[in-house]
Structures are given as C-alpha cells and as structure tokens.
Short mmCIF file of C-alpha atoms in Angstrom, two decimals:
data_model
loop_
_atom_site.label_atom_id
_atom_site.label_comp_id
_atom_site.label_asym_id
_atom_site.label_seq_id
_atom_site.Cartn_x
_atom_site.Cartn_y
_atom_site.Cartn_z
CA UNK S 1 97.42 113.08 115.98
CA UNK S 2 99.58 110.23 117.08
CA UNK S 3 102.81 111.20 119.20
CA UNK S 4 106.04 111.47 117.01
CA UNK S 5 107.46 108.12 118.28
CA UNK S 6 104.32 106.75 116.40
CA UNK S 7 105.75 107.60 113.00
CA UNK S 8 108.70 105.65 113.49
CA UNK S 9 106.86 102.50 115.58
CA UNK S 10 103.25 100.64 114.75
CA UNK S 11 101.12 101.46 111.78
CA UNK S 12 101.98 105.28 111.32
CA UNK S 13 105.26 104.59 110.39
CA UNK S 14 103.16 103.82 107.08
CA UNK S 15 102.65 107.56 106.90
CA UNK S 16 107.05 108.15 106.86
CA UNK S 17 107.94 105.60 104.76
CA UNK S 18 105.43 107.17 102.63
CA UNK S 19 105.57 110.82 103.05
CA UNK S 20 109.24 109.98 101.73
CA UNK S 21 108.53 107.86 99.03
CA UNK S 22 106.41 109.80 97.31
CA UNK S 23 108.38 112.87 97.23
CA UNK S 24 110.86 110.69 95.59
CA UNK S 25 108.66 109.16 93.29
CA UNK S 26 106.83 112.27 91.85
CA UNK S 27 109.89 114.19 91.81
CA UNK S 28 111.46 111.18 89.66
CA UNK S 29 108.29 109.90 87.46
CA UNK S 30 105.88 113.07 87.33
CA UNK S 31 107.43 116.36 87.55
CA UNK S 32 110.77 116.48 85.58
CA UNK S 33 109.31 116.49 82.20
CA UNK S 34 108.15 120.25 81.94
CA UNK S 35 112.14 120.47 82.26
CA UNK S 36 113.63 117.62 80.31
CA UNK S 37 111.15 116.99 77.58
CA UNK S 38 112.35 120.40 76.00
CA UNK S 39 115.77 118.90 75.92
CA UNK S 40 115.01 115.53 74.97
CA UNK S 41 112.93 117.07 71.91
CA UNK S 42 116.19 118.93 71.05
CA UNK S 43 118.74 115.97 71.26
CA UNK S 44 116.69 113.89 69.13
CA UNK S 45 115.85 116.39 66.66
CA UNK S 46 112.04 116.01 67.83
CA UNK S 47 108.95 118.58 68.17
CA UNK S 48 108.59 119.29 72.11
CA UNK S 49 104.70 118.76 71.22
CA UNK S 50 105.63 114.66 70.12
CA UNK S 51 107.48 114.59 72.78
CA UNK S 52 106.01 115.32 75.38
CA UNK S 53 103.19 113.08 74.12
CA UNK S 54 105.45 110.07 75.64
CA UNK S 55 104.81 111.36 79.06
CA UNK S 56 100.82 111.86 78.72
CA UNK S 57 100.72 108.28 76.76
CA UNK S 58 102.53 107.41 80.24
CA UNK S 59 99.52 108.64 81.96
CA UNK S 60 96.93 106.92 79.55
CA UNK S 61 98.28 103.38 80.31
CA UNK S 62 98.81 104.37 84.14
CA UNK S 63 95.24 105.34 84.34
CA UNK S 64 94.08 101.84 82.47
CA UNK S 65 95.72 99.76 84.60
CA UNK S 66 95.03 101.59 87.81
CA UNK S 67 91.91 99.40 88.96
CA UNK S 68 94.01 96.38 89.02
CA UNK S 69 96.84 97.86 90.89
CA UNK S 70 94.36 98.78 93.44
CA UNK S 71 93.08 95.35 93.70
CA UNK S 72 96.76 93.82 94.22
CA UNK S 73 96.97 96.06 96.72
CA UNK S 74 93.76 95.01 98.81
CA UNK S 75 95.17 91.06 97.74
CA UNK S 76 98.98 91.51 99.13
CA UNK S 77 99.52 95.00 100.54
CA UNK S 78 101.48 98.18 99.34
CA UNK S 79 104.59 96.47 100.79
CA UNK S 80 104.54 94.05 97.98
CA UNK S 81 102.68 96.35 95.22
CA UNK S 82 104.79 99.30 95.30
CA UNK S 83 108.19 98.14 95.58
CA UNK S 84 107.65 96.79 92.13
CA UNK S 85 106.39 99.96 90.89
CA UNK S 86 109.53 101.96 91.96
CA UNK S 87 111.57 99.24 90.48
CA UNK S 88 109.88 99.43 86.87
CA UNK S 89 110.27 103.48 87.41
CA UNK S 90 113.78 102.83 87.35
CA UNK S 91 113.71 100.56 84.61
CA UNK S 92 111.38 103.17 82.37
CA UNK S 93 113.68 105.75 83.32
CA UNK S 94 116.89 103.87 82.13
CA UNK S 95 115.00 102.72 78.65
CA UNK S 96 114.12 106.52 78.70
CA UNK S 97 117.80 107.47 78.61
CA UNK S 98 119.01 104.91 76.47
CA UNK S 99 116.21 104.87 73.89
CA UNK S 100 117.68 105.77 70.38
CA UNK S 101 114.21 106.30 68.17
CA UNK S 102 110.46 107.19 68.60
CA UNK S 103 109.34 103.31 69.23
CA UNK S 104 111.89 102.86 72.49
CA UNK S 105 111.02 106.22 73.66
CA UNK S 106 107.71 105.50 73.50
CA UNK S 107 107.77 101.73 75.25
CA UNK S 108 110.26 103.49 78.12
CA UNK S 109 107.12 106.42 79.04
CA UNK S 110 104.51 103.27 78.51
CA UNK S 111 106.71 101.24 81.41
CA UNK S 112 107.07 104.99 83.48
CA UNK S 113 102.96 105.18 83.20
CA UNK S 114 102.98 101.49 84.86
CA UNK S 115 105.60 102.45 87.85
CA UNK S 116 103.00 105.96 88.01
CA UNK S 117 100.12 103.82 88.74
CA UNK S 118 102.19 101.29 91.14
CA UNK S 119 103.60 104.45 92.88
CA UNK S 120 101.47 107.87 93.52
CA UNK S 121 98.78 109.22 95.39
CA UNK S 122 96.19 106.37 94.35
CA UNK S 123 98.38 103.44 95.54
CA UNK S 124 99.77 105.17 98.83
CA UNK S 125 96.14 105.93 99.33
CA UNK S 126 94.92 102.03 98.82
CA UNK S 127 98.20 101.23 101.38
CA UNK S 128 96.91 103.65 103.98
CA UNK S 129 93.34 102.37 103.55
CA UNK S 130 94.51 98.66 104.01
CA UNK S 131 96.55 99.41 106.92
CA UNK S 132 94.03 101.99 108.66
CA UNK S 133 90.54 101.43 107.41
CA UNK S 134 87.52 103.77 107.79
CA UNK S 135 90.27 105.35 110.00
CA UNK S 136 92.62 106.70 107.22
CA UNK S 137 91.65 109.75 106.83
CA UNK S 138 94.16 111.78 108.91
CA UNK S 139 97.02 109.22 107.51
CA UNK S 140 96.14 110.45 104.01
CA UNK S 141 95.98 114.16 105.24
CA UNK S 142 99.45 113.67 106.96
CA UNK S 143 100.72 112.09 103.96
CA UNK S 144 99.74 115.13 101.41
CA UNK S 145 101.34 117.23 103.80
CA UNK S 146 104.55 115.86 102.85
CA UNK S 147 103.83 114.90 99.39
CA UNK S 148 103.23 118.68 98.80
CA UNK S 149 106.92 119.02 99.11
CA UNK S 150 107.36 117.16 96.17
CA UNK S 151 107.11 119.77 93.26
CA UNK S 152 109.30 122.16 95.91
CA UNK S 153 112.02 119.46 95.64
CA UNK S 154 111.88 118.18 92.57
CA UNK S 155 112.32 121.07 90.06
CA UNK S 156 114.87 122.74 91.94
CA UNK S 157 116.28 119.17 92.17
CA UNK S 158 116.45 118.69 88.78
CA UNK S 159 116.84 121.96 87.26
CA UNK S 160 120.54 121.43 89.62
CA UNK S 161 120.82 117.82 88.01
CA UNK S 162 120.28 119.09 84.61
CA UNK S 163 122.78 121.50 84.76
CA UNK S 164 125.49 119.44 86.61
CA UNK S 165 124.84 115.97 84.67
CA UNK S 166 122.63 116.87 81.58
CA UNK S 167 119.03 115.14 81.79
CA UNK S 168 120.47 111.94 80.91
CA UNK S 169 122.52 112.19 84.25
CA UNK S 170 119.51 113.31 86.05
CA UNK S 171 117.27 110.75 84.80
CA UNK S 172 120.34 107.87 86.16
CA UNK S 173 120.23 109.95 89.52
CA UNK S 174 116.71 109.37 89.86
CA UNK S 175 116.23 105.64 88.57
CA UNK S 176 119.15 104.66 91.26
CA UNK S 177 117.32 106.32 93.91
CA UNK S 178 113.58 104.65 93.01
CA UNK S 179 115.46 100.78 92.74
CA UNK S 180 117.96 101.88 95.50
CA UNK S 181 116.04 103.75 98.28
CA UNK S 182 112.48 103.75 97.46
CA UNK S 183 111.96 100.23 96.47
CA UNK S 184 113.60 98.93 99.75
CA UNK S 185 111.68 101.10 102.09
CA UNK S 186 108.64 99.80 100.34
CA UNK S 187 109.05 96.16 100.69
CA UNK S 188 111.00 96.43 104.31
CA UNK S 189 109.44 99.72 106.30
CA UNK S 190 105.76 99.93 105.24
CA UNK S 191 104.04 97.91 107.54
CA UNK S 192 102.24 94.67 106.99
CA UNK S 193 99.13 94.38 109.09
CA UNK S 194 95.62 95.05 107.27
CA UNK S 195 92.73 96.39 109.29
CA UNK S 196 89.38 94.26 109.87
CA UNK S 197 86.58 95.83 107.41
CA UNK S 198 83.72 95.37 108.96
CA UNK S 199 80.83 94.43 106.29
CA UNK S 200 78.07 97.17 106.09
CA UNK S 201 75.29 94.70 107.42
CA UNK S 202 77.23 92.87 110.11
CA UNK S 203 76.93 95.67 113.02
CA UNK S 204 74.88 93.98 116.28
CA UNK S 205 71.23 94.66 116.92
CA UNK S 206 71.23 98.15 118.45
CA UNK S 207 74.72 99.08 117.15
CA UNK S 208 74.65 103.06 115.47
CA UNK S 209 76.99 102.22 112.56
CA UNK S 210 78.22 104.83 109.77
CA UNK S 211 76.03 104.23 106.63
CA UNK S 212 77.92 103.79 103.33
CA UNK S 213 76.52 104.16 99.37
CA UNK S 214 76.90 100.98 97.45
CA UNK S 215 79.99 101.09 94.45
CA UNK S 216 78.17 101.14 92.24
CA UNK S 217 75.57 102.93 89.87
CA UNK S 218 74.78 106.84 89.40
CA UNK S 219 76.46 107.16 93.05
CA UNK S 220 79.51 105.99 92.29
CA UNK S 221 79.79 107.17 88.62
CA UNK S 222 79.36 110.87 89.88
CA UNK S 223 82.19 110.92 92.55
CA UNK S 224 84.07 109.04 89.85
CA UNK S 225 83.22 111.78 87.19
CA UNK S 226 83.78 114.20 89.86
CA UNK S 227 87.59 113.36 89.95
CA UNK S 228 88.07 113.09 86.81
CA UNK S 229 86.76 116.31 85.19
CA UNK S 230 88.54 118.03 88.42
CA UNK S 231 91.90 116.26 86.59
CA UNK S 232 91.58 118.25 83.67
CA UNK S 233 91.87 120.76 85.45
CA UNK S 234 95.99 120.75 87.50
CA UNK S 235 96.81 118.50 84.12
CA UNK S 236 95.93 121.31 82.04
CA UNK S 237 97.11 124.32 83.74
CA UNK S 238 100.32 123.26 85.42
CA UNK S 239 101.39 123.16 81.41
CA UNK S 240 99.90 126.53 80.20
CA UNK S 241 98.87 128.77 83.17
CA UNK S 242 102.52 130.91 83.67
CA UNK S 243 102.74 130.55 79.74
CA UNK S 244 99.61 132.74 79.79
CA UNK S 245 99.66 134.67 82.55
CA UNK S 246 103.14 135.71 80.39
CA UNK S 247 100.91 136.14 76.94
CA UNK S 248 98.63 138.22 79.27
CA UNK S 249 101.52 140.90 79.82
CA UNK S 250 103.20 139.60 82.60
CA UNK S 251 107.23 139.77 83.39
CA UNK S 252 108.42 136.29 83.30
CA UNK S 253 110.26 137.36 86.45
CA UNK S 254 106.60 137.68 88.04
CA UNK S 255 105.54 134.91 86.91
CA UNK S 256 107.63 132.61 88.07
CA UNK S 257 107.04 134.33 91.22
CA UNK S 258 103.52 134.10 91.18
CA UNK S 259 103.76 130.35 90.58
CA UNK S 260 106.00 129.58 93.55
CA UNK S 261 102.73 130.28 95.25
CA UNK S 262 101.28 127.33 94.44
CA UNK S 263 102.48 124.90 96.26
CA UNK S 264 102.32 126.75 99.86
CA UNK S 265 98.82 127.32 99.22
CA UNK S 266 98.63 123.55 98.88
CA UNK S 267 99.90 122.84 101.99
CA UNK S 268 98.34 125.57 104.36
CA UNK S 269 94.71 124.41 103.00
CA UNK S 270 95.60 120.85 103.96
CA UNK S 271 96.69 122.00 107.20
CA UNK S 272 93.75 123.72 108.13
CA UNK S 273 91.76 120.40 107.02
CA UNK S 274 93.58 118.84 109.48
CA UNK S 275 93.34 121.38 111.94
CA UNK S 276 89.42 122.53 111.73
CA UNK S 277 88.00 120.79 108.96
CA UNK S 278 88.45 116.63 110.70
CA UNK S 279 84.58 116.63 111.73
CA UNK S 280 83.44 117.57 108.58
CA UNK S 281 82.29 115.30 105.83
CA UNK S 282 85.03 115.12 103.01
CA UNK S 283 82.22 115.69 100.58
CA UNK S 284 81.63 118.98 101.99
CA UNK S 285 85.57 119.29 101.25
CA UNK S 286 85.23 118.79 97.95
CA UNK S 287 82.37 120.80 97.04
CA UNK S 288 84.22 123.64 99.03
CA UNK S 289 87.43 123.12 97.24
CA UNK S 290 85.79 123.33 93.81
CA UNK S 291 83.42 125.93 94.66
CA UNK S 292 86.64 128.47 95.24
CA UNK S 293 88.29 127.24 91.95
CA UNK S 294 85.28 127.91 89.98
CA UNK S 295 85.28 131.29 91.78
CA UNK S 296 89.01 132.25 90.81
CA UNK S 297 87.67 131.53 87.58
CA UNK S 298 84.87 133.55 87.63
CA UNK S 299 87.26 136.65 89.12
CA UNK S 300 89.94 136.15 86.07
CA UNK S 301 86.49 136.35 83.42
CA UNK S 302 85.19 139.55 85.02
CA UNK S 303 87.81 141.56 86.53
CA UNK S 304 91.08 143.35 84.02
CA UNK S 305 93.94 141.28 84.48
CA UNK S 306 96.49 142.69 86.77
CA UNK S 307 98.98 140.51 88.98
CA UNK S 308 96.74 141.11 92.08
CA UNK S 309 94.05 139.04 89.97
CA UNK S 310 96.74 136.65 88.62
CA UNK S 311 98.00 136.59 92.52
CA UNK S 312 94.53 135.70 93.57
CA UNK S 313 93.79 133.24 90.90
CA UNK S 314 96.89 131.05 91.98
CA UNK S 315 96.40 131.26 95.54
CA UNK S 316 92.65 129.74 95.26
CA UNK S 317 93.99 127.44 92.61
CA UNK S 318 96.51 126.09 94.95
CA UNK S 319 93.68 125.74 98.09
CA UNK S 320 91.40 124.10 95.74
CA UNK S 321 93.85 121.67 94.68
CA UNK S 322 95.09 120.87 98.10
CA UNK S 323 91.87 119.89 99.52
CA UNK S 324 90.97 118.18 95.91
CA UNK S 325 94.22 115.94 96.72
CA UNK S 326 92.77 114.64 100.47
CA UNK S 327 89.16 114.48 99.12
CA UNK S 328 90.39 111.57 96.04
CA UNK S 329 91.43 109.64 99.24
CA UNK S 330 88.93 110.31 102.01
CA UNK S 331 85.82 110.45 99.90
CA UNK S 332 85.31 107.17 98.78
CA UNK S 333 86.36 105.83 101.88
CA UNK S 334 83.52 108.03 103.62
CA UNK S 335 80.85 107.04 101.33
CA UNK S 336 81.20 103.51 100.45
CA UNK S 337 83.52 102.11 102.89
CA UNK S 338 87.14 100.32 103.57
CA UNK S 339 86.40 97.62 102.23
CA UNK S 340 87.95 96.87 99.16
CA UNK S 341 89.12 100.34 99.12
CA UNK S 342 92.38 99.43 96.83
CA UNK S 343 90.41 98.60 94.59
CA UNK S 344 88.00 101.53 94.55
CA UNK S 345 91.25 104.13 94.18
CA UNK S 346 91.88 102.07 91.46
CA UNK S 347 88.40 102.27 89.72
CA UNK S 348 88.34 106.29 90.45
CA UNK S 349 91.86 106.69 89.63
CA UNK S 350 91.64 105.02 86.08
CA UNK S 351 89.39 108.07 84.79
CA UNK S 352 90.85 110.62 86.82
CA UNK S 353 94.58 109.43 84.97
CA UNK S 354 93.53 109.01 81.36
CA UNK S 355 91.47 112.53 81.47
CA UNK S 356 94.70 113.94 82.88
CA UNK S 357 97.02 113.07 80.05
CA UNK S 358 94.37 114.50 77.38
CA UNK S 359 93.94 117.90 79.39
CA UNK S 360 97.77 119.21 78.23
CA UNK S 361 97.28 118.40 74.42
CA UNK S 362 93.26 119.73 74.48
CA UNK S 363 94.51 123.34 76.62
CA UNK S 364 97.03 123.84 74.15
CA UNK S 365 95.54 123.10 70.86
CA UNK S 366 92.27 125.36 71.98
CA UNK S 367 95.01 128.10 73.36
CA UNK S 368 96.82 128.05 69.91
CA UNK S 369 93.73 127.42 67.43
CA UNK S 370 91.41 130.09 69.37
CA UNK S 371 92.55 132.17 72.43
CA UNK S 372 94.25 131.58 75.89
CA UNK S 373 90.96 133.14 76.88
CA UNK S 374 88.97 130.17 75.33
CA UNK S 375 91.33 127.73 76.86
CA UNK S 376 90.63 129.04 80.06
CA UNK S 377 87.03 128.79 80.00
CA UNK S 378 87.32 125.18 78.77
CA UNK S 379 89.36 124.80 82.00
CA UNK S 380 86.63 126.05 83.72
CA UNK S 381 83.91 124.26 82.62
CA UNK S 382 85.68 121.09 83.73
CA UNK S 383 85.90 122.60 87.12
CA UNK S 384 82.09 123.45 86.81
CA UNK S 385 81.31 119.60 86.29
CA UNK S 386 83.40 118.57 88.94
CA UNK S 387 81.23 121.11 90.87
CA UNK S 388 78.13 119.98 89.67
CA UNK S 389 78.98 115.89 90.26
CA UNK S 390 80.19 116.55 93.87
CA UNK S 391 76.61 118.87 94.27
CA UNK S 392 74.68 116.26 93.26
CA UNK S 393 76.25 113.17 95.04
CA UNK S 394 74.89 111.76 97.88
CA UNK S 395 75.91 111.69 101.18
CA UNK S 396 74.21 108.90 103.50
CA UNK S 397 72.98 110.86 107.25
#
C-alpha cells in the first residue's frame, strides 16, 4: 500500500477522487429507486411494477452502450469520459423530476442508464486500468473499499431527503451534486497520465513475462458469461430477498436487521483480499466467491428456515458479492492483459448490465406465478453457471 500522502499526490490520488465519486454516483443513479419508485408510481397514478421498469430499461441501454464507453476511455481517459457521465446523470435526474407522462419518464431513466455506464464500477475500473496497468489491482481493491459505503450512505441519505424535500427534492439534491461536485473532480482531480502496455510478444529474449489469454473466443466468452449470470444474481435479490425472508415468517424488524449485514460483509471480504488474498490469482477469487454463494444456497434448500439460516445466508451473500465486485476488475486484467482494458470492461460489462435489469422482473414474476422457493432456486442456478464458467476458464501458468 502506498503511504497516505500518495492518495492526495501522483497516480493514487485516482483512487480518492474515485472512492468519492462513486459513492456519490451510486447513491444518486443506482440505489434510490427501491425508495422513490414506490412514490413516483403513486404520484403519477402508476403500477410500482411499470415503474420501476424505467430504472431496469436504464440498465438495458447502460449495458448496450458499455463497450464503447470503455473504448473512449482507453482513447481520452476517465478524466474526460466520466465527467460527462455525471453531467448527463444530472440531466436524467432533472427530466426524471420534471417528466409529466410515461414517454418523458421513460427517455429521463434511458439518459440515467447512459450517465450509469459513463459512471460506475466498469468505467472507474477502465480509469484505474489506464492509469495503473497490469498494476491495478490493489487500486481497484482500494476503490471497492470505499465504494462499499455507498448503499450505507445512500439510503439513509435519501430516506432523510425524502422525508425533508419529497423525492422530487431529493432527486434536485442529487443532480446538483453529480454536475456540481462530481463532474468537476472528474475532469480536474483524476489524473491524466496512462501507463505503457507492454504488447504480449514484445518482452526481450530471456525476459520471464506474465502470460495472458487472447480476447477472444470460448476464453473470453466464459469469464464474460461468468459475470453476467453472477449479475442475476445481487440484481435479483437486492429486490426480493428481505421481501421473502418476511413471506418466510420473519419480523420486518429482523429483517431489516438482517439486511444491514450486507454491506459489512462486503467490505471485511474485500479487506481480507487485500490483506491475504494479493498473491493469489483473481480467478481463484472468483471461483471462491461463488463457490460460498452457491453454498448459502445450498444451506437455505436443506436446512428449516430460522434467522440463524437467514443470518448465515446474508453474511455469505455479502462475502461472495464483495470479492465478485474486485474479481469484474482484476480478472480480465490478469488474464488477457492492460491493454485495451477500457475496452474489455466495456465488452464484459455490456452482458453483465443488460442480464442485471432482467433479473428483478424474472425473480418476481417466478416468486408471484410459482413460489419464493422457486425463485430462489432460479437465483441459484445463475450462481451455479457463474460457478461452472469461472471452473472451466483458463488460467495461463
């Protein structure tokens, strides 16, 4: 780890500007709606099911036009690419609380899914990459760290907002801090040198370099796949799973309980990844972060429910998906490289995006038409491909 004056000086100050950023721009863009949607349904006389299709149409177009973000990035740097992604946020977010019918509301969570793709993980990822190369992969294990924090802020945040402003208010508060604070520490703090990607062949005679897998073919389509069946699976539950640990006889009081566990789960797994796991192939990560999802599965099939199970369940659920969260940005850059890594988050993150606006509508419509039981084990079997595509993908010696 660098000393703390490096996170204010040099290329590290990437990870600050960053860490910051992102906490404002999921707690703006991503998390909110599971609050406000409710009430926008209600003040414009709409189901809370069409409405909240806005947001996952968001995440549709986000995860189409991810590739090219991620090539703009490699072109002119994060500096240049994500400033304009916070400043359409704020723009969405101000057609969002202006729009009078179905077609503006729609064309204001189209323009969010744009600033989504121009301002999450994936593009702070391609930044990092640009900035560090091959050696990113404690900047992006830093930077989850703090983006952790996000969903701690945010609802809390906004829940406050709500009730102080209405969501309209909230939604105002949040677009003037995206054009006001996050924009500008985009284009003025993130740093602007790239590092030198060395092309796999060019090493000198004699030279032990660190072998990389071509992107392309069955290699990359399984880490690709990977990702995105592992989407369904945060997509899908952080919309049903304290709904149906409720249906399965739990207090709401206990529930919300048990989900406050979530997120410092996340954050202790990533800091023992930083802390024990930096030798160890980020493959390995991931196959040992979906590995212990698929077994919290496996203990909510056999064992009676009980909130020691439901306890358990959210705790492994909350490792798995903090490792999950460093392996989308150290994986590819272990296996095929740094060079044109924007790019690359771009081509992994376009799946991993449109399968995570689908996993909501398909948990809930299997959860309603057949049993939370069934919707869980479709969850599940997600988490088993992911498992299986991580398995079988290969990892050069």
């Amino acid at each position: 780890m660098p000393s703390p004056g490096a996170f204010i000086f040099g290329p590290w100050r990437a990870v600050s500007v960053l860490g910051l950023t992102e906490i404002l721009s999921w707690g703006a863009l991503f998390y909110p709606p599971v609050l406000t949607v409710p009430l926008i349904a209600a003040d414009h006389g709409w189901s809370p099911a069409f409405a909240m299709a806005g947001f996952s149409v968001g995440l549709f177009v986000g995860g189409l036009c991810a590739r090219y973000v991620g090539g703009a990035i490699d072109r002119f740097g994060g500096h240049v690419v994500m400033p304009v992604g916070s400043l359409i946020g704020a723009a969405g977010l101000l057609v969002l609380v202006w729009a009078p019918g179905p077609t503006s509301y729609f064309a204001a969570w189209i323009t969010i899914g744009l600033a989504m793709a121009a301002s999450l993980y994936d593009p702070a990822f391609a930044t990092l990459g640009r900035i560090f190369g091959s050696a990113a992969r404690a900047p992006i294990t830093v930077l989850t760290l703090a983006g952790g924090l996000a969903s701690t802020v945010s609802w809390p945040a906004t829940q406050f907002l709500i009730d102080a402003v209405g969501w309209r208010g909230a939604y105002l508060i949040y677009a003037a801090l995206l054009a006001g604070l996050a924009a500008p520490l985009h284009a003025l703090a993130l740093p602007r040198e790239q590092a030198q990607a060395v092309p796999h062949h060019a090493a000198p005679s004699g030279t032990k370099t660190k072998p990389f897998v071509p992107a392309r073919g069955f290699a990359f389509v399984l880490i690709a796949a990977g990702f995105a069946a592992y989407a369904f699976v945060p997509s899908a539950l952080s919309a049903q799973l304290l709904a149906i640990f409720h249906r399965f006889g739990l207090p709401p009081a206990t529930v919300v309980a048990i989900g406050m566990l979530f997120g410092p789960a996340q954050v202790v797994a990533r800091i023992c990844e930083l802390s024990f796991a930096r030798r160890l192939h980020p493959l390995w990560i991931a196959r040992f972060a979906v590995a212990v999802l698929v077994a919290g599965f496996v203990l909510l099939a056999l064992l009676p429910f009980s909130v020691a199970v439901a306890v358990s369940f959210a705790l492994m659920y909350g490792m798995a998906n903090g490792l999950l969260t460093i392996a989308r940005g150290t994986v590819p850059l272990a296996l095929f490289g740094a060079a044109g890594y924007g790019r690359l988050m771009g081509r992994i993150g376009g799946p991993y995006l449109v399968v995570q606006a689908m996993a909501p509508v398909v948990l809930t419509f299997v959860a309603d038409r057949v049993s939370d039981a069934a919707g869980l084990a479709v969850v599940a079997a997600f988490a088993a491909i992911a498992l299986v595509c991580f398995l079988f993908s290969r990892q050069p010696s």
